[in-house]
């Protein structure tokens, strides 16, 4: 019997505020343990949390960017549980009345788009971190992260394959980065994902029993964990066994998920409204003010790149995947207004180099002006296409301008007829047998002779001229 996977994702995004959600401690990453703490985030008795306005504003921003309805009235709740990294014995989160609900985003799959609904978006605080000592039987606790603001984005179970889940996460991360509220770094934990997955016979409406997957710290791991879980659940169902509702941990080294706790062992968090925090009321004005600060979002930018610059969907997709990359493209275009050529150079030469040394476009050693200059030299036939690629590589390594490299290394393209003819004569003299067979009708030899001329000129001869002159000499 064929089964259909049903997947819903919960994403925790760390917000880029300077201070924590309920106190003025710094959110700076990497500080010495427990240096960014105060009585509020240490959960001392008698202290009062004060909500960081920026956290609310960022969450409204994400809500608007994902077509959610922002609640006029929402509330914080206490989620009660004990763990050594949670000094208060409860986490402040939102439960019955979240800040935003009922949105959606469109995800891009090969050859099609799909809409995934957002169930809710709410605010909460992060917990601390336990540091385990490898050499001694003890653990330390670092409360710097306690109270760092998080936004939880919960999708509806609208995804049906690991690929769809991956596309959803990438799109969500792109949007968070576009609106500049989260750096989206999954490896460092500022963008975390838990997945709910169940299987049901194809055609049935009713959902199967689900497992919740945790501990996946890269996009690839989310996909791998889901693939494993689909196989595992399918094998159980085919044997006529029942799926247990449980939480499972992804073990990256072994490539499997392991049961962590079943439904019976699950926590009862005894949520209740936090009496220390007044409910949040949001006036329509505020929402409109935030809306007016939204940048052009990935989908809109992609559409514009396709219509304004006549780029194919693939190019538009790649170039708008990050706002910085899109800006880079448009800055080059201001000086060299040939969209497809600029797009080709960015997507091939530039992105290959960036990928090779794992650099972000913001850290690119070739400023957009320099790439534009290189393309102008190429376009006006000052240098050949082959030379342009070598020059680009040197620009990337040294940070020098195209002109400076071309001048210093004497790479100007040779367009002088006399000079090219001299090289051609030499090549013809050295390859009498090839000349003979070309004249006897072997057209293929022509390419070989062109290659010889180009090599002798160290790639500097204008290829079109070489073609013309060589053909006339062989006639
Ligand atoms: Zn604090």
Coordinates of C-alpha atoms and ligand atoms in Angstrom, one line a residue:
X1 CA 0.0 0.0 0.0
X2 CA 1.5 3.4 -0.9
X3 CA 1.8 5.8 1.9
X4 CA 2.0 9.6 2.0
X5 CA 4.2 11.4 4.5
X6 CA 2.7 14.4 6.3
X7 CA 5.2 16.9 7.7
X8 CA 4.9 20.0 9.8
X9 CA 7.8 22.1 11.0
X10 CA 8.5 24.2 14.1
X11 CA 11.3 26.7 13.7
X12 CA 12.9 28.6 16.5
X13 CA 14.6 31.8 15.2
X14 CA 16.9 33.8 17.4
X15 CA 16.1 37.5 17.1
X16 CA 18.8 40.0 16.4
X17 CA 18.1 42.3 19.3
X18 CA 20.9 43.8 21.2
X19 CA 19.4 43.0 24.6
X20 CA 17.5 40.1 26.0
X21 CA 13.7 39.8 25.9
X22 CA 12.9 40.7 29.5
X23 CA 16.0 42.5 30.8
X24 CA 18.7 44.7 29.5
X25 CA 21.5 42.1 29.5
X26 CA 23.4 41.8 26.2
X27 CA 22.7 39.0 23.7
X28 CA 26.2 39.0 22.4
X29 CA 27.4 35.6 21.4
X30 CA 30.7 34.1 22.7
X31 CA 31.1 36.2 25.9
X32 CA 32.7 34.5 29.0
X33 CA 30.2 32.3 30.8
X34 CA 27.6 34.0 33.0
X35 CA 28.9 37.5 32.2
X36 CA 25.7 38.6 30.6
X37 CA 23.3 37.9 33.5
X38 CA 21.3 39.8 36.0
X39 CA 18.7 39.0 38.7
X40 CA 15.9 38.9 36.1
X41 CA 17.4 36.4 33.7
X42 CA 18.8 34.4 36.6
X43 CA 15.3 34.0 37.9
X44 CA 15.9 35.5 41.3
X45 CA 12.8 35.8 43.6
X46 CA 10.9 39.1 43.4
X47 CA 12.2 40.4 40.1
X48 CA 9.9 41.6 37.3
X49 CA 10.4 41.0 33.6
X50 CA 10.0 44.0 31.3
X51 CA 9.2 43.2 27.7
X52 CA 11.7 44.4 25.0
X53 CA 9.6 46.4 22.5
X54 CA 12.0 45.4 19.6
X55 CA 11.1 41.8 20.1
X56 CA 7.4 42.5 19.5
X57 CA 8.3 44.7 16.5
X58 CA 10.5 42.0 14.9
X59 CA 7.7 39.4 15.4
X60 CA 5.1 41.7 13.8
X61 CA 7.6 42.2 10.9
X62 CA 7.8 38.4 10.3
X63 CA 4.1 38.0 10.7
X64 CA 3.5 40.6 8.0
X65 CA 6.2 39.1 5.7
X66 CA 4.4 35.7 6.0
X67 CA 0.8 37.0 5.5
X68 CA -0.2 36.3 9.1
X69 CA -2.9 38.1 11.1
X70 CA -1.4 40.0 14.0
X71 CA -3.5 39.6 17.1
X72 CA -4.7 42.9 18.6
X73 CA -4.5 41.2 22.0
X74 CA -2.0 38.5 23.0
X75 CA -0.4 37.1 26.1
X76 CA 2.6 35.5 27.6
X77 CA 2.3 32.2 29.4
X78 CA 4.5 30.2 31.7
X79 CA 5.6 26.8 30.5
X80 CA 6.5 24.9 33.6
X81 CA 9.3 22.3 33.7
X82 CA 12.5 21.6 35.6
X83 CA 15.9 21.6 34.0
X84 CA 19.2 22.9 35.4
X85 CA 19.5 25.4 32.5
X86 CA 16.2 27.0 33.4
X87 CA 16.6 28.9 36.6
X88 CA 13.0 30.0 37.1
X89 CA 11.6 26.5 36.7
X90 CA 9.4 27.8 33.8
X91 CA 10.0 29.3 30.4
X92 CA 8.1 32.4 29.4
X93 CA 6.4 31.7 26.1
X94 CA 3.0 32.2 24.4
X95 CA 0.4 29.6 24.4
X96 CA -3.3 30.2 24.0
X97 CA -2.9 33.7 22.6
X98 CA 0.0 34.0 20.3
X99 CA 1.1 37.2 18.6
X100 CA 0.3 36.0 15.0
X101 CA -1.7 33.3 13.2
X102 CA -2.9 32.0 9.9
X103 CA -0.3 33.0 7.4
X104 CA 1.5 31.3 4.5
X105 CA 4.6 31.3 2.3
X106 CA 5.2 30.0 -1.2
X107 CA 8.0 27.5 -1.6
X108 CA 9.9 26.8 -4.7
X109 CA 10.3 23.3 -5.9
X110 CA 11.7 22.0 -9.2
X111 CA 9.2 23.1 -11.8
X112 CA 6.5 24.2 -9.4
X113 CA 5.6 26.4 -6.5
X114 CA 3.6 25.3 -3.5
X115 CA 1.9 27.2 -0.7
X116 CA 2.6 26.1 2.9
X117 CA 0.4 27.6 5.6
X118 CA 1.8 29.1 8.8
X119 CA -0.2 28.0 11.9
X120 CA 1.2 30.5 14.3
X121 CA 4.1 32.7 15.3
X122 CA 4.9 33.5 18.9
X123 CA 7.6 35.0 21.1
X124 CA 9.5 33.3 23.9
X125 CA 12.7 33.3 25.8
X126 CA 15.6 30.9 25.3
X127 CA 17.0 28.7 28.1
X128 CA 20.7 28.5 29.3
X129 CA 23.3 26.1 28.2
X130 CA 24.9 23.1 29.9
X131 CA 28.6 22.6 29.4
X132 CA 29.7 19.1 30.0
X133 CA 33.2 18.4 31.2
X134 CA 34.8 15.5 29.3
X135 CA 37.4 14.8 32.0
X136 CA 35.4 15.2 35.2
X137 CA 32.0 13.8 36.1
X138 CA 30.4 17.2 36.2
X139 CA 28.6 19.8 34.1
X140 CA 28.6 23.6 34.2
X141 CA 25.7 25.9 33.4
X142 CA 26.1 29.1 31.4
X143 CA 23.1 31.5 31.7
X144 CA 24.3 34.0 29.0
X145 CA 21.7 32.6 26.6
X146 CA 18.9 32.6 29.2
X147 CA 16.3 35.2 28.1
X148 CA 17.7 35.6 24.6
X149 CA 14.6 36.3 22.4
X150 CA 13.2 33.6 20.2
X151 CA 10.4 33.6 17.7
X152 CA 8.7 30.2 17.1
X153 CA 7.2 29.7 13.7
X154 CA 4.9 26.7 13.4
X155 CA 3.7 25.5 10.0
X156 CA 0.6 23.5 9.2
X157 CA 1.3 19.9 8.3
X158 CA 1.3 20.9 4.6
X159 CA 4.5 19.3 3.4
X160 CA 4.7 15.8 1.9
X161 CA 8.4 15.1 1.2
X162 CA 11.8 15.9 2.7
X163 CA 12.4 18.1 -0.3
X164 CA 9.4 20.2 0.4
X165 CA 10.5 20.5 4.1
X166 CA 14.0 21.6 2.9
X167 CA 12.5 24.2 0.5
X168 CA 10.2 25.5 3.2
X169 CA 13.1 26.0 5.6
X170 CA 15.3 27.7 3.0
X171 CA 12.5 30.1 2.1
X172 CA 11.7 30.9 5.7
X173 CA 15.4 31.6 6.4
X174 CA 15.6 33.8 3.3
X175 CA 12.6 35.9 4.5
X176 CA 14.1 36.2 8.0
X177 CA 17.3 37.5 6.5
X178 CA 15.6 39.8 4.1
X179 CA 13.7 41.5 7.0
X180 CA 17.0 41.5 9.0
X181 CA 15.6 40.0 12.2
X182 CA 17.6 36.7 12.4
X183 CA 21.0 35.7 10.9
X184 CA 19.5 32.2 10.0
X185 CA 22.7 30.3 11.0
X186 CA 21.6 26.8 11.6
X187 CA 25.0 25.4 12.6
X188 CA 25.3 28.0 15.4
X189 CA 21.8 27.4 16.5
X190 CA 20.2 30.8 15.7
X191 CA 17.8 29.0 13.4
X192 CA 16.6 25.6 14.8
X193 CA 14.1 23.2 13.5
X194 CA 11.9 20.4 14.9
X195 CA 9.8 18.2 12.6
X196 CA 6.6 16.4 13.1
X197 CA 6.1 13.5 10.7
X198 CA 3.5 10.8 10.2
X199 CA 2.4 8.5 7.3
X200 CA -1.0 7.8 6.0
X201 CA -2.3 5.6 3.2
X202 CA -2.5 7.7 0.0
X203 CA -6.0 9.2 -0.4
X204 CA -6.9 9.1 3.3
X205 CA -7.7 12.4 5.0
X206 CA -7.2 11.3 8.6
X207 CA -3.6 11.8 9.9
X208 CA -1.5 9.0 11.1
X209 CA 0.3 8.9 14.5
X210 CA 3.3 11.2 14.4
X211 CA 6.8 11.3 15.7
X212 CA 8.5 14.5 16.6
X213 CA 12.1 14.8 15.4
X214 CA 14.7 16.9 17.2
X215 CA 18.5 17.6 17.1
X216 CA 18.9 18.3 13.5
X217 CA 21.4 21.2 13.0
X218 CA 21.6 21.6 9.2
X219 CA 19.2 21.6 6.3
X220 CA 20.8 18.4 5.1
X221 CA 20.3 16.7 8.4
X222 CA 16.6 17.7 8.5
X223 CA 16.1 16.0 5.1
X224 CA 18.1 13.0 6.1
X225 CA 16.3 12.6 9.3
X226 CA 12.9 12.8 7.5
X227 CA 14.0 10.3 4.9
X228 CA 15.1 7.9 7.6
X229 CA 11.8 8.3 9.5
X230 CA 9.7 7.8 6.4
X231 CA 11.5 4.5 5.8
X232 CA 11.2 3.5 9.5
X233 CA 7.5 4.2 9.8
X234 CA 6.7 2.7 6.4
X235 CA 8.4 -0.6 7.5
X236 CA 6.4 -0.7 10.7
X237 CA 3.1 0.0 8.9
X238 CA 3.8 -2.7 6.3
X239 CA 4.4 -5.2 9.0
X240 CA 1.0 -4.3 10.5
X241 CA 2.6 -2.7 13.6
X242 CA 1.4 0.6 15.1
X243 CA 3.5 3.8 15.3
X244 CA 4.1 5.1 18.8
X245 CA 3.6 8.8 19.4
X246 CA 7.0 9.9 20.6
X247 CA 9.9 12.3 20.4
X248 CA 13.0 11.0 18.5
X249 CA 16.5 12.4 18.4
X250 CA 18.5 12.4 15.1
X251 CA 21.8 10.7 15.5
X252 CA 23.9 12.3 12.8
X253 CA 26.9 9.9 13.1
X254 CA 24.8 6.8 12.7
X255 CA 22.2 8.3 10.4
X256 CA 19.2 7.1 12.4
X257 CA 16.6 8.5 14.8
X258 CA 16.4 7.2 18.3
X259 CA 13.5 7.2 20.7
X260 CA 13.9 9.9 23.4
X261 CA 10.5 9.7 25.2
X262 CA 7.0 8.4 24.4
X263 CA 3.8 10.3 24.8
X264 CA 3.3 8.8 28.3
X265 CA 6.5 10.3 29.4
X266 CA 5.8 13.6 27.8
X267 CA 5.8 16.7 30.0
X268 CA 2.6 18.3 31.1
X269 CA 3.8 21.9 31.1
X270 CA 0.8 23.3 33.0
X271 CA 0.7 26.4 31.0
X272 CA -0.9 29.4 32.6
X273 CA -0.9 33.2 31.8
X274 CA 2.2 34.9 33.3
X275 CA 0.9 37.2 36.0
X276 CA 4.1 39.3 35.9
X277 CA 3.6 40.5 32.3
X278 CA 0.6 42.5 31.1
X279 CA -1.2 41.3 28.0
X280 CA 0.1 42.9 24.8
X281 CA -2.3 45.1 22.9
X282 CA -1.2 46.2 19.4
X283 CA -2.8 49.2 17.7
X284 CA -3.4 49.1 13.9
X285 CA -1.1 52.1 13.6
X286 CA 1.8 50.2 14.9
X287 CA 1.2 47.4 12.5
X288 CA 1.1 49.9 9.6
X289 CA 4.3 51.6 10.8
X290 CA 6.0 48.2 10.8
X291 CA 4.6 47.3 7.4
X292 CA 6.0 50.5 5.9
X293 CA 9.5 49.4 7.0
X294 CA 9.3 46.0 5.1
X295 CA 11.8 45.7 2.3
X296 CA 11.0 44.2 -1.0
X297 CA 10.7 40.5 -0.2
X298 CA 12.2 37.5 -2.1
X299 CA 9.1 36.6 -4.1
X300 CA 8.5 40.2 -5.2
X301 CA 12.2 40.7 -6.0
X302 CA 12.3 37.5 -8.1
X303 CA 9.3 38.6 -10.1
X304 CA 10.8 42.0 -10.7
X305 CA 14.1 40.5 -11.8
X306 CA 12.3 38.4 -14.4
X307 CA 10.2 41.2 -15.8
X308 CA 12.6 44.2 -15.5
X309 CA 15.8 42.4 -16.5
X310 CA 14.3 39.5 -18.6
X311 CA 16.2 36.9 -16.6
X312 CA 15.2 33.3 -16.7
X313 CA 13.4 32.0 -13.5
X314 CA 16.5 30.1 -12.4
X315 CA 18.8 33.1 -12.5
X316 CA 16.2 35.3 -10.8
X317 CA 15.8 32.6 -8.1
X318 CA 19.5 32.3 -7.4
X319 CA 20.2 36.1 -7.4
X320 CA 17.4 36.9 -5.1
X321 CA 18.1 34.1 -2.6
X322 CA 19.9 36.7 -0.5
X323 CA 19.3 40.4 -0.4
X324 CA 23.0 41.1 -0.4
X325 CA 23.5 39.1 -3.5
X326 CA 20.6 40.8 -5.3
X327 CA 22.1 44.2 -4.3
X328 CA 25.5 43.2 -5.6
X329 CA 23.9 42.2 -8.9
X330 CA 22.0 45.5 -9.2
X331 CA 25.1 47.5 -8.4
X332 CA 27.1 45.9 -11.2
X333 CA 24.2 46.5 -13.5
X334 CA 24.2 50.2 -12.8
X335 CA 27.6 50.4 -14.5
X336 CA 27.2 47.6 -16.9
X337 CA 23.6 47.3 -18.0
X338 CA 23.6 43.8 -19.5
X339 CA 21.6 41.7 -17.1
X340 CA 22.1 38.2 -18.5
X341 CA 25.9 38.7 -18.9
X342 CA 26.2 40.0 -15.4
X343 CA 24.0 37.2 -14.1
X344 CA 26.2 34.6 -15.8
X345 CA 29.4 36.0 -14.4
X346 CA 28.0 36.1 -10.9
X347 CA 26.4 32.7 -10.9
X348 CA 29.4 31.0 -12.5
X349 CA 32.8 32.7 -11.8
X350 CA 31.9 34.7 -8.7
X351 CA 29.8 32.2 -6.9
X352 CA 32.3 29.4 -7.6
X353 CA 35.1 31.4 -5.9
X354 CA 32.8 32.4 -3.0
X355 CA 31.8 28.8 -2.5
X356 CA 35.4 27.5 -2.6
X357 CA 36.5 29.6 0.3
X358 CA 33.1 29.6 2.0
X359 CA 32.7 33.4 1.9
X360 CA 29.6 35.4 2.0
X361 CA 28.9 37.9 -0.8
X362 CA 29.4 40.7 1.8
X363 CA 33.0 39.5 2.2
X364 CA 33.6 39.3 -1.5
X365 CA 37.1 40.7 -2.4
X366 CA 35.8 41.8 -5.8
X367 CA 33.6 44.9 -5.3
X368 CA 30.7 45.3 -7.8
X369 CA 32.5 48.3 -9.6
X370 CA 35.4 46.1 -10.4
X371 CA 33.3 43.3 -11.9
X372 CA 31.5 45.9 -14.0
X373 CA 34.9 47.3 -15.2
X374 CA 36.1 43.8 -16.2
X375 CA 32.9 43.2 -18.2
X376 CA 33.4 46.5 -19.9
X377 CA 36.9 45.5 -21.0
X378 CA 35.5 42.2 -22.2
X379 CA 32.6 43.8 -24.0
X380 CA 34.7 46.4 -25.8
X381 CA 37.1 43.6 -26.9
X382 CA 40.1 45.0 -25.0
X383 CA 40.5 41.5 -23.5
X384 CA 39.3 38.1 -24.7
X385 CA 36.8 35.9 -22.9
X386 CA 39.5 33.5 -21.9
X387 CA 41.8 36.2 -20.5
X388 CA 38.8 37.8 -18.7
X389 CA 38.4 34.6 -16.6
X390 CA 42.1 34.6 -15.7
X391 CA 41.9 38.3 -14.8
X392 CA 38.9 37.6 -12.7
X393 CA 40.7 34.9 -10.7
X394 CA 43.5 37.3 -10.0
X395 CA 41.0 40.1 -9.0
X396 CA 39.5 37.7 -6.5
X397 CA 42.8 36.8 -5.0
X398 CA 44.5 40.2 -4.9
X399 CA 41.5 42.6 -4.7
X400 CA 43.0 44.6 -7.6
X401 CA 41.0 46.2 -10.4
X402 CA 40.7 44.6 -13.8
X403 CA 42.5 47.5 -15.5
X404 CA 45.4 47.3 -13.1
X405 CA 45.9 43.6 -13.8
X406 CA 45.5 43.9 -17.6
X407 CA 48.0 46.8 -17.7
X408 CA 50.5 45.2 -15.4
X409 CA 50.5 41.8 -17.2
X410 CA 50.2 43.1 -20.7
X411 CA 47.0 41.1 -21.4
X412 CA 45.5 43.5 -23.9
X413 CA 43.8 41.6 -26.7
X414 CA 45.7 41.6 -30.0
X415 CA 43.4 43.0 -32.7
X416 CA 46.2 44.1 -35.0
X417 CA 45.8 42.2 -38.3
X418 CA 49.6 42.2 -39.0
X419 CA 50.5 40.7 -35.7
X420 CA 47.9 38.0 -35.9
X421 CA 48.8 37.2 -39.5
X422 CA 52.4 36.8 -38.5
X423 CA 51.4 34.2 -35.9
X424 CA 49.1 32.4 -38.4
X425 CA 51.9 32.2 -40.9
X426 CA 54.1 30.6 -38.3
X427 CA 51.5 28.0 -37.4
X428 CA 50.8 27.2 -41.1
X429 CA 54.6 26.7 -41.6
X430 CA 54.9 24.4 -38.7
X431 CA 51.9 22.2 -39.6
X432 CA 52.1 21.4 -43.3
X433 CA 50.4 18.1 -42.9
X434 CA 47.3 19.6 -41.2
X435 CA 47.1 22.4 -43.8
X436 CA 47.2 19.7 -46.5
X437 CA 44.4 17.7 -45.0
X438 CA 42.3 20.8 -44.5
X439 CA 42.6 21.7 -48.1
X440 CA 41.7 18.1 -48.9
X441 CA 38.3 18.7 -47.2
X442 CA 39.0 17.8 -43.5
X443 CA 37.1 20.8 -41.9
X444 CA 37.8 19.4 -38.4
X445 CA 41.5 20.4 -38.7
X446 CA 40.5 24.1 -38.8
X447 CA 39.7 24.0 -35.1
X448 CA 43.1 22.5 -34.3
X449 CA 44.8 25.3 -36.3
X450 CA 42.8 28.0 -34.5
X451 CA 43.9 26.4 -31.2
X452 CA 47.5 26.6 -32.2
X453 CA 47.3 30.3 -33.1
X454 CA 45.5 31.1 -29.8
X455 CA 48.1 29.2 -27.9
X456 CA 51.0 31.0 -29.6
X457 CA 49.4 34.3 -28.8
X458 CA 48.9 33.2 -25.2
X459 CA 45.2 33.6 -25.5
X460 CA 45.5 37.3 -26.4
X461 CA 44.5 37.2 -30.1
X462 CA 41.0 38.2 -30.9
X463 CA 39.4 34.8 -31.7
X464 CA 37.0 36.2 -34.3
X465 CA 39.9 37.8 -36.2
X466 CA 41.9 34.6 -36.0
X467 CA 39.0 32.8 -37.5
X468 CA 38.6 35.2 -40.4
X469 CA 42.3 35.6 -41.2
X470 CA 43.1 31.9 -41.0
X471 CA 40.2 31.0 -43.3
X472 CA 41.3 33.5 -45.9
X473 CA 44.8 32.3 -45.8
X474 CA 43.8 28.7 -46.2
X475 CA 41.5 29.5 -49.2
Ligands
LIG1 ZN1 19.5 39.8 32.5

